[in-house]
Coordinates of C-alpha atoms and ligand atoms in Angstrom, one line a residue:
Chain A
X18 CA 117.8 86.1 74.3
X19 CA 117.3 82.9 72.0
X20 CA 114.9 83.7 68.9
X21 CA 114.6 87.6 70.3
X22 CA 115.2 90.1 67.8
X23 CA 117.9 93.0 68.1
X24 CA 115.9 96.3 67.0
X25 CA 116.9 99.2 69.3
X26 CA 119.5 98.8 72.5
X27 CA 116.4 99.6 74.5
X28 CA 115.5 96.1 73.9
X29 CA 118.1 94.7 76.0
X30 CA 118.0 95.5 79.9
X31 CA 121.4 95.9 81.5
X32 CA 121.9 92.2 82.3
X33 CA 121.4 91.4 79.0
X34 CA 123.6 93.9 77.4
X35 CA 126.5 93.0 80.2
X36 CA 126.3 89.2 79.0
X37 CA 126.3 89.9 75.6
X38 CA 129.6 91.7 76.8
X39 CA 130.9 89.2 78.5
X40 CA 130.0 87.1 75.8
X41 CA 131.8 89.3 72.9
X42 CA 135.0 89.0 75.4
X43 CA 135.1 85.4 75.4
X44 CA 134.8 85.3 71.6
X45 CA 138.1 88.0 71.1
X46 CA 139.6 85.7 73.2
X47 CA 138.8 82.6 71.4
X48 CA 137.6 83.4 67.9
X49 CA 137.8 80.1 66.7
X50 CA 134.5 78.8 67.3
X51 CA 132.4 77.1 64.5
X52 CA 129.4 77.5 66.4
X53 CA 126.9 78.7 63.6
X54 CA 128.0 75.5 60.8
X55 CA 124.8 74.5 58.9
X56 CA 122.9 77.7 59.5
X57 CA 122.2 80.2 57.0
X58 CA 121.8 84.2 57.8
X59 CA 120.7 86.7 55.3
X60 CA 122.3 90.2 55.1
X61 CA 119.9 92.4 53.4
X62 CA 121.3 95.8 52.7
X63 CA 119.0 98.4 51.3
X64 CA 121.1 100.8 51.3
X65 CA 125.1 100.8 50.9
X66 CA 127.1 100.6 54.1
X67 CA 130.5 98.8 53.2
X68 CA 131.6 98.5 56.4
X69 CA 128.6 97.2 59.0
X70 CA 128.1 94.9 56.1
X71 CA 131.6 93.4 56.1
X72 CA 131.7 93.3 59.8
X73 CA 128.8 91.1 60.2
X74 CA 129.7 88.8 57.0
X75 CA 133.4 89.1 58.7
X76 CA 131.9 87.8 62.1
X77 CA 129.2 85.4 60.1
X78 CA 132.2 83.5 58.3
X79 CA 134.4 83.5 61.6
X80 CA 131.4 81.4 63.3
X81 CA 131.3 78.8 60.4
X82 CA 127.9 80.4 58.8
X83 CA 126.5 80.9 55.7
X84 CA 125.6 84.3 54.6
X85 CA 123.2 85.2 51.5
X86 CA 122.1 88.4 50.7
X87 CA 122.4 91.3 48.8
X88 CA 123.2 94.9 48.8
X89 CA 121.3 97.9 46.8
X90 CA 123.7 100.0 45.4
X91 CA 121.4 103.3 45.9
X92 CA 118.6 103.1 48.4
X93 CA 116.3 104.7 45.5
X94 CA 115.5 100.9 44.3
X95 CA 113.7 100.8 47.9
X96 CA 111.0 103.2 46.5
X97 CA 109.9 100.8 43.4
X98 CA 109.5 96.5 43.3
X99 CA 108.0 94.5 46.6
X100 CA 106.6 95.7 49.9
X101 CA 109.3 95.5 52.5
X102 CA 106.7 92.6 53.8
X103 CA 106.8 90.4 50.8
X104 CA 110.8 90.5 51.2
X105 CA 111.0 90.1 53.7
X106 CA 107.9 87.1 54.5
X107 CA 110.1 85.1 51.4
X108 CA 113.7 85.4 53.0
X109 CA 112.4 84.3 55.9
X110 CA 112.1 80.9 54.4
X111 CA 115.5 80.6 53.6
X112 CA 117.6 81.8 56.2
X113 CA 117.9 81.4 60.3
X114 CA 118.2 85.2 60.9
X115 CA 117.9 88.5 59.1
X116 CA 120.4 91.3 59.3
X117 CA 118.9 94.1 58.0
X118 CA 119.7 97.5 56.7
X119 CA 117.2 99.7 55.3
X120 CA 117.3 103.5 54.7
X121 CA 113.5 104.2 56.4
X122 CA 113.0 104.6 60.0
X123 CA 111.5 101.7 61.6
X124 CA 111.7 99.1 58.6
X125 CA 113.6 97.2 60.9
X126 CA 110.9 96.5 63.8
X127 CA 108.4 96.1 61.2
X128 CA 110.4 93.3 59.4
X129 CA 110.9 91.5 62.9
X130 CA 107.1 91.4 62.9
X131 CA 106.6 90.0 60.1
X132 CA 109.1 87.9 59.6
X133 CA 109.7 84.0 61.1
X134 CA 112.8 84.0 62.0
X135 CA 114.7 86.7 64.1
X136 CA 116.2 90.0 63.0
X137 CA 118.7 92.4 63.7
X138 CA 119.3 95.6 63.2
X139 CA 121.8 96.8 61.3
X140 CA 120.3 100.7 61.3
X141 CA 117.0 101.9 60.0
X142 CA 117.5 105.5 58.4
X143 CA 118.1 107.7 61.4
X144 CA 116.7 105.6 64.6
X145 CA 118.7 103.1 66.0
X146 CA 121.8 100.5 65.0
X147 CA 122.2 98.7 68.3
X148 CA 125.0 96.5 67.3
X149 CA 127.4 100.1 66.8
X150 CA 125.9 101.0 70.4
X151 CA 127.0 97.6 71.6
X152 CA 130.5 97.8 70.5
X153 CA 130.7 101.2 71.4
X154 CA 129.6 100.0 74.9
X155 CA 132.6 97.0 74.7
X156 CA 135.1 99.4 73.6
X157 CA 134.1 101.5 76.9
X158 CA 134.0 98.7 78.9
X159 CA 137.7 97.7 77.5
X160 CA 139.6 100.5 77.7
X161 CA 138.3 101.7 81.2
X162 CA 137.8 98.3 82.6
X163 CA 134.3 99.4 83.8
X164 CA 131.0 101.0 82.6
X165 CA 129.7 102.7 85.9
X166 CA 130.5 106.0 87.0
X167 CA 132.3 107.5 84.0
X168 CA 132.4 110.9 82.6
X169 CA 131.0 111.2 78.7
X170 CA 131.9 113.9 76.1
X171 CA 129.3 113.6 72.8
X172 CA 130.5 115.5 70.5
X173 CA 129.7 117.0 67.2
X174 CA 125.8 116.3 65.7
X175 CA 123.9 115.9 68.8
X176 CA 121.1 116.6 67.0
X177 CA 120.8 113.7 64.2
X178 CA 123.6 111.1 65.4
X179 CA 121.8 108.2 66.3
X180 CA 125.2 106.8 68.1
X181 CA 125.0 109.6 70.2
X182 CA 121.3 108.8 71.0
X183 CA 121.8 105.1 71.4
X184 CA 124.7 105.5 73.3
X185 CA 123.3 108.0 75.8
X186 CA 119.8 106.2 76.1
X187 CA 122.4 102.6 76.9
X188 CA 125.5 104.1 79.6
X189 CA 122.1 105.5 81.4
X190 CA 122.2 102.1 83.0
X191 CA 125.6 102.7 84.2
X192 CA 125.6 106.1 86.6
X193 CA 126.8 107.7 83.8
X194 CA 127.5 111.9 83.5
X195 CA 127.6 113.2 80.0
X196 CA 129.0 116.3 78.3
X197 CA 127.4 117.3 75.3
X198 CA 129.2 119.3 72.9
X199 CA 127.9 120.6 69.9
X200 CA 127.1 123.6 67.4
X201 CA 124.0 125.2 68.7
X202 CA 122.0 124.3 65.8
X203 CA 122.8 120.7 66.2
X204 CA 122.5 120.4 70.3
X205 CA 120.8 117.5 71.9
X206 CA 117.2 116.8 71.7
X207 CA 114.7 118.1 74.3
X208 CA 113.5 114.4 74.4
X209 CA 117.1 113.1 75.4
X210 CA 117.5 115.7 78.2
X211 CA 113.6 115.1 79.8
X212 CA 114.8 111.4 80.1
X213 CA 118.5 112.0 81.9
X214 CA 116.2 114.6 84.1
X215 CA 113.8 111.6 84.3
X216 CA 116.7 108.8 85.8
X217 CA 118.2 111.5 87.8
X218 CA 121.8 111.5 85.6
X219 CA 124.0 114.7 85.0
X220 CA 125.2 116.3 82.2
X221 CA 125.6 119.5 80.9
X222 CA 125.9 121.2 77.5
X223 CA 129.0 123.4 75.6
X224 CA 129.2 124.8 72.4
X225 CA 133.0 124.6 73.1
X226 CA 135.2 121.7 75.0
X227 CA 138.7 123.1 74.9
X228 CA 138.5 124.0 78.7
X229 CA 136.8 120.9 80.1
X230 CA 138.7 118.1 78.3
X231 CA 140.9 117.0 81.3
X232 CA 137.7 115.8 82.9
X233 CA 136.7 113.4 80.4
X234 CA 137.2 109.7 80.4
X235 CA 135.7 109.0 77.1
X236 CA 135.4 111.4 74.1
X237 CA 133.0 110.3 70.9
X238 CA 133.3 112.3 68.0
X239 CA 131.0 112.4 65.4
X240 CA 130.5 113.2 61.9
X241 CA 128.8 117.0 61.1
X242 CA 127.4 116.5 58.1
X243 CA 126.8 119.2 55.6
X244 CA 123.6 118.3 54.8
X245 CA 122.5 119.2 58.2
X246 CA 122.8 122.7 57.5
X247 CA 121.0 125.2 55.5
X248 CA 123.5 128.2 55.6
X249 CA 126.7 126.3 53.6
X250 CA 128.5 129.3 54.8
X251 CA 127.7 128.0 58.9
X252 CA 129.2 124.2 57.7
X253 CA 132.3 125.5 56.6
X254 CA 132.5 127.5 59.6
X255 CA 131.6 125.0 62.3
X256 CA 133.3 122.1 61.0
X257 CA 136.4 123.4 62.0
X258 CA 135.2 124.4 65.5
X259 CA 135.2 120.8 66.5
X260 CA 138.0 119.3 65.3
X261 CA 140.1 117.4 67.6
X262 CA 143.6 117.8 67.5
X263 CA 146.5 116.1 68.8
X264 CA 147.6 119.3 71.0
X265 CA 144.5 119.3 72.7
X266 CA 145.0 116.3 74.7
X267 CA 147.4 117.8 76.9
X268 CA 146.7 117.6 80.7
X269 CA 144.0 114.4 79.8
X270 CA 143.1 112.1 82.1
X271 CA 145.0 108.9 81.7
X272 CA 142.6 106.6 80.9
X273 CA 141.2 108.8 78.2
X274 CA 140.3 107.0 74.8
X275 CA 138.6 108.7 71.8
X276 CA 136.1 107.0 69.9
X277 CA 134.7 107.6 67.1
X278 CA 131.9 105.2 64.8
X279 CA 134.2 105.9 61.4
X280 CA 133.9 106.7 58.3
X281 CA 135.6 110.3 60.0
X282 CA 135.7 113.5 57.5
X283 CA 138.1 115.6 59.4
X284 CA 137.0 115.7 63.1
X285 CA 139.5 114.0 64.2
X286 CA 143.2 115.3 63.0
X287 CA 145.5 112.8 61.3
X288 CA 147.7 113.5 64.4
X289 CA 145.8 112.0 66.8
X290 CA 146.1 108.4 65.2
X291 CA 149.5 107.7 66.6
X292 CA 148.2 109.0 70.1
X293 CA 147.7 106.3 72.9
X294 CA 144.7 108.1 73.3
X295 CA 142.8 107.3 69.7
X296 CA 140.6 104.1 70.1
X297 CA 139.0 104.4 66.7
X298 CA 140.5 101.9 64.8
X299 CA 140.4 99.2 67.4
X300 CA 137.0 100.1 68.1
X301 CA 135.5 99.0 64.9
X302 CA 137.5 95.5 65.0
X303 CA 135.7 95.1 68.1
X304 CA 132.3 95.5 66.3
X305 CA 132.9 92.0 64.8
X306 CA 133.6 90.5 68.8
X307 CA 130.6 92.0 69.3
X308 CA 128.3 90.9 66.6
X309 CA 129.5 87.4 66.7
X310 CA 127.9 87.6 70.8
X311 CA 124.6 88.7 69.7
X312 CA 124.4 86.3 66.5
X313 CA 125.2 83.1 68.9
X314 CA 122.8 84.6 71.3
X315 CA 119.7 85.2 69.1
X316 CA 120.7 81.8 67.8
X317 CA 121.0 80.2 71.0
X318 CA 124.3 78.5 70.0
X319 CA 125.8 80.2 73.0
Chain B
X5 CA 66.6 143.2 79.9
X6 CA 66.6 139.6 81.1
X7 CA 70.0 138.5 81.9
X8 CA 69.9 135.7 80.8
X9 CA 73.0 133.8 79.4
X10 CA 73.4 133.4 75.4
X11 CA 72.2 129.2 75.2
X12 CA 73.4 126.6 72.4
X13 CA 71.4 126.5 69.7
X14 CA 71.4 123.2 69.6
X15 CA 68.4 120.8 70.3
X16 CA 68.2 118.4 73.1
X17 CA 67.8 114.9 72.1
X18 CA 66.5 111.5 73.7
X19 CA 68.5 108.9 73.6
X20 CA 72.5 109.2 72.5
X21 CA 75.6 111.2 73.4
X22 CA 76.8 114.6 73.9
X23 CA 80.1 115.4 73.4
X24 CA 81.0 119.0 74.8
X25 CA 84.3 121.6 75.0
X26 CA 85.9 120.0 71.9
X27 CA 88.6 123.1 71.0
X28 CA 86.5 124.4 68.0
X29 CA 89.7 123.9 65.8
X30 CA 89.4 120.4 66.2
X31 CA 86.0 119.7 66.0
X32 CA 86.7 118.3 62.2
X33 CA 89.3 115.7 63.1
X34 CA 87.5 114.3 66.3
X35 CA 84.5 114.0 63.2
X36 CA 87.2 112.1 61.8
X37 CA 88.7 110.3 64.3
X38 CA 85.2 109.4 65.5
X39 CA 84.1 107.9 61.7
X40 CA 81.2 110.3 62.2
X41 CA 80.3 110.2 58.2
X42 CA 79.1 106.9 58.6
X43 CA 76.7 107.3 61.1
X44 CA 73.1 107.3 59.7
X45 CA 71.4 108.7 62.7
X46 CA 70.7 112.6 63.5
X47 CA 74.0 114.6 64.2
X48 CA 74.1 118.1 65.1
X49 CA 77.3 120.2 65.4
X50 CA 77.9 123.5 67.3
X51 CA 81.3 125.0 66.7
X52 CA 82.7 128.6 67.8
X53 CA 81.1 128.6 70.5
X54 CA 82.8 130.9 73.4
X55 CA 83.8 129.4 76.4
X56 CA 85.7 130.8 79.1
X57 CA 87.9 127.8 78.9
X58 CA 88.8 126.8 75.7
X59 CA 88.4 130.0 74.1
X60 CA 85.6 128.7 71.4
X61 CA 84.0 125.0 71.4
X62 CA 82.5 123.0 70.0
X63 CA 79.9 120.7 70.4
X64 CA 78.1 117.0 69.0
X65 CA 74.8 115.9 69.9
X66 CA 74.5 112.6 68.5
X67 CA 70.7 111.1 68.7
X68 CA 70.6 106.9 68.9
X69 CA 74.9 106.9 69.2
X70 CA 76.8 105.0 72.2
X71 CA 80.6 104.7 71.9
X72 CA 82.8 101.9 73.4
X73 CA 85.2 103.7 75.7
X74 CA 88.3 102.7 73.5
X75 CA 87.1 104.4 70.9
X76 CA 85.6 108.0 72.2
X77 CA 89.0 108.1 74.1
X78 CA 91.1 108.6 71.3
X79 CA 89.7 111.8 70.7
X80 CA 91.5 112.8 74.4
X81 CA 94.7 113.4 72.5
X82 CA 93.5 116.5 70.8
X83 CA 90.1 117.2 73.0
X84 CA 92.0 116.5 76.8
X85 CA 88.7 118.3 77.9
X86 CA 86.0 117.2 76.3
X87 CA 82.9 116.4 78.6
X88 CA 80.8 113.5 77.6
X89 CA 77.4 112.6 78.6
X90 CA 75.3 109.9 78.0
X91 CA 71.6 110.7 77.5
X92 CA 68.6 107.8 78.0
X93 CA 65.5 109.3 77.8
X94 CA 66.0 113.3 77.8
X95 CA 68.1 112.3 81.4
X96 CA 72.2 112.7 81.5
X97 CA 72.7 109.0 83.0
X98 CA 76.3 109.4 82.7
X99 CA 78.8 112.6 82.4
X100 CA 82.6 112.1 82.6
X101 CA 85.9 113.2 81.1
X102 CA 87.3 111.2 78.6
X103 CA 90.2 109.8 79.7
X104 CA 94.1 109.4 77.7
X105 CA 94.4 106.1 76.2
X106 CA 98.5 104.2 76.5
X107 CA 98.5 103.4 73.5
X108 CA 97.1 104.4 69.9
X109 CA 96.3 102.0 66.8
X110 CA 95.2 103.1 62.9
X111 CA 94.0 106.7 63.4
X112 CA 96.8 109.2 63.2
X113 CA 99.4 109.6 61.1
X114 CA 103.0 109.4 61.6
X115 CA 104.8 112.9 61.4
X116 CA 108.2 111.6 60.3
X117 CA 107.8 111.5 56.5
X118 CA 111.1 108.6 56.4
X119 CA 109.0 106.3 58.4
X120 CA 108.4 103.0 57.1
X121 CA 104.3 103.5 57.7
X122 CA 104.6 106.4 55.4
X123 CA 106.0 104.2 52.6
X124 CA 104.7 101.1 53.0
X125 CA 101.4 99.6 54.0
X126 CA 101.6 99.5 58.1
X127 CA 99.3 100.1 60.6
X128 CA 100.6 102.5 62.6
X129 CA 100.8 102.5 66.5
X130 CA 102.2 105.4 69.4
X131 CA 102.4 105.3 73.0
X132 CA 101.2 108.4 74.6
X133 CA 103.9 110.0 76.4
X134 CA 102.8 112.4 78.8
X135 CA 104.5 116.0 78.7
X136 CA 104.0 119.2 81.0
X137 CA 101.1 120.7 82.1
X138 CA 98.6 118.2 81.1
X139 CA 99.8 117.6 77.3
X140 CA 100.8 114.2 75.7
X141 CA 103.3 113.4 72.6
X142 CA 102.9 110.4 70.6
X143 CA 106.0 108.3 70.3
X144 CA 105.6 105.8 66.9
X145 CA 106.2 102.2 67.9
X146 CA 108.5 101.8 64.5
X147 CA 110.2 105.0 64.2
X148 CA 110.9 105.6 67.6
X149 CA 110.2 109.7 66.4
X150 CA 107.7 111.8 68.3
X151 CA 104.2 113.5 66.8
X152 CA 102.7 116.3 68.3
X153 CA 99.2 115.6 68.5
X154 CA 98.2 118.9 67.5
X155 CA 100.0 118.7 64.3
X156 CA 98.8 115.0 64.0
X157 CA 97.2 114.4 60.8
X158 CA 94.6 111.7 61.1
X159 CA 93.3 108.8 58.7
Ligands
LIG429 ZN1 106.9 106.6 62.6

């Protein structure tokens, strides 16, 4: 994977993504390892996003790198000053690797073409931000000791989250059967269906889960968003509707953990935190296991 | 009354190529796709024509014009029908179906208005994606979204 850029999980076949894995593993268990000393990696945030950006400078400084960089306080300042090109051609004289996030669909694969050096993607509007499906995938792997042959609820906005479309389009390598749960006006794409028809995978859709839940092995909430809906009447109504709470998990499988890509609003209950079912929070410290693996990688430190 | 069927009334021509069952509502973007307003040499259109196919056609004569294959194929996205025949001296030498192309660079549009090719100055590229019954989407190469080439705006 040396010098290969990290656009969209679909870039990585299964071998790649299971050493990458196996990689992020060896570095939770051993964090210690200066292994990016003397190089330099630019963050370049066009748009906010606190957390993804502290993750990878988290991960950056762990490795014994340098980080430069900035972040736009709106994503408005996108609009005026240089072409995305011109950035991006001048950073790339400065740095090793580019991590960038950008509020436009496809800025990212365009910067890796233009660019020198290699870049990864730290979400481009409303595509993809492999490095969340990656930990997402380690935080599976983790907690159920395997990725084959487990049973996926999606739930919440099927309809924009791309998690939910990373995720799915990654744990088809795996034998994987999904439940899709979701408000009908935010259900799964057509798209996403024609290719789980296409590799011959199961799933099925609810607009409710209450019944079902004792057959999951893995629930991901997600964020509904308000602004996904015209009618503010139909938020305030559906938001409700899939909100997990603590006396729902009655009668769950054992090895059920519930994941979630945080910042939450209220899908999950306060109550479930203290359940040894909620992954959440453990989940996103994984993200830095994670990103540290595909940073050495790409860099070809490791 | 002679029985005779209603002809195009559109001249023959000598040397070029005919480019039949266009769907008459796109005869102005395969014009477009096809940079036909460049083209010095005699054109002639036909559109609304009926046919039992399509509904109505259309129809381009165009004397003196021979199109690499690359480039008369891109009209297959929107014209999946359209006949072409090559004409050397008043003879069809060659008559074939255009044929889908994988891949499409610099003509269409991308319909996702938050792509980056929208807002800054890319080139934009799809693969064709084939769908049911004969029909093709374009997936964008940067945005990953999906165009429907009948809603595809082109260049
Ligand atoms: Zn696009």
């Amino acid at each position: 994977m040396k010098n290969k850029s990290l656009i969209s999980i679909n870039d990585y076949s299964k071998d790649q993504i299971l050493k990458t894995l196996d990689l992020a593993e060896d570095f939770e268990e051993n964090p210690k390892q200066r292994l990016l000393e003397g190089k330099v990696i630019a963050t370049l945030f066009f748009e906010p996003s606190t957390r993804t950006r502290l993750s990878f400078e988290s991960a950056i400084n762990r490795l014994g790198g340098e980080i430069i960089g900035f972040s736009s306080q709106d994503s408005t300042s996108v609009k005026k000053g240089e072409s995305l090109k011109d950035t991006i051609k001048t950073v790339s004289n400065y740095c090793d690797l580019i991590v960038i996030r950008h509020p436009l669909e496809g800025s990212a694969r365009y910067a890796s073409e233009v660019a020198s050096v290699p870049v990864i993607n730290a979400g481009d509007g409303t595509n993809q931000h492999p490095t969340q499906t990656m930990l997402d995938l380690y935080s599976i792997r983790k907690t159920q000791n395997t990725l084959e042959n487990l049973n996926i609820f999606l739930v919440g906005d099927l309809k924009y989250g791309r998690t939910v479309h990373s995720l799915l389009m990654a744990m088809s390598h795996f034998n994987t059967t999904y439940n899709f749960v979701s408000p009908e006006e935010l259900r799964i794409p057509e798209e996403y269906k024609m290719f789980l028809k296409e590799h011959k995978l199961q799933y099925k859709e609810h607009i409710d889960f209450t019944d079902i839940i004792s057959e999951a092995d893995i629930i991901y909430m997600t964020r509904i968003q308000r602004e996904r809906f015209s009618d503010p009447m139909e938020y305030e109504k559906t938001k409700n509707s899939y909100m997990l709470r603590r006396d729902m998990l009655k009668g769950v499988k054992d090895n059920l953990k519930i994941l979630h890509p945080l910042p939450r609003i209220n899908e999950i209950n306060e109550d479930v935190d203290e359940s040894k079912q909620s992954y959440y929070f453990t989940q996103a410290l994984n993200g830095v296991y994670t990103r540290m693996a595909i940073m050495s990688s790409i860099l070809g430190v490791k | 009354m002679a029985d005779s069927k209603p002809k195009l009334q559109v001249s023959a021509i000598k040397n070029g190529t005919v480019i039949d069952h266009i769907p008459a509502k796109h005869l102005f973007k395969v014009i477009s796709i096809l940079n036909l307003e460049h083209i010095k040499t005699q054109i002639t259109f036909g559109t609304n024509l009926e046919s039992k196919k399509l509904g109505y056609k259309a129809i381009i004569k165009l004397s003196k014009v021979f199109f690499k294959d690359e480039d008369i194929n891109k009209i297959a996205l929107i014209a999946p029908h359209a006949k072409l025949n090559i004409i050397k001296d008043f003879n069809v030498t060659v008559k074939r179906q255009v044929e889908v192309p994988d891949q499409i660079k610099g003509i269409a549009k991308c319909g996702n208005p938050n792509c980056i090719t929208n807002n800054d100055n890319v080139n934009t590229i799809f693969y064709v994606i084939p769908k049911d019954n004969e029909k093709v989407v374009l997936k964008c190469h940067y945005c990953e979204k999906i165009t429907d080439p009948e809603d595809m705006e082109v260049f």
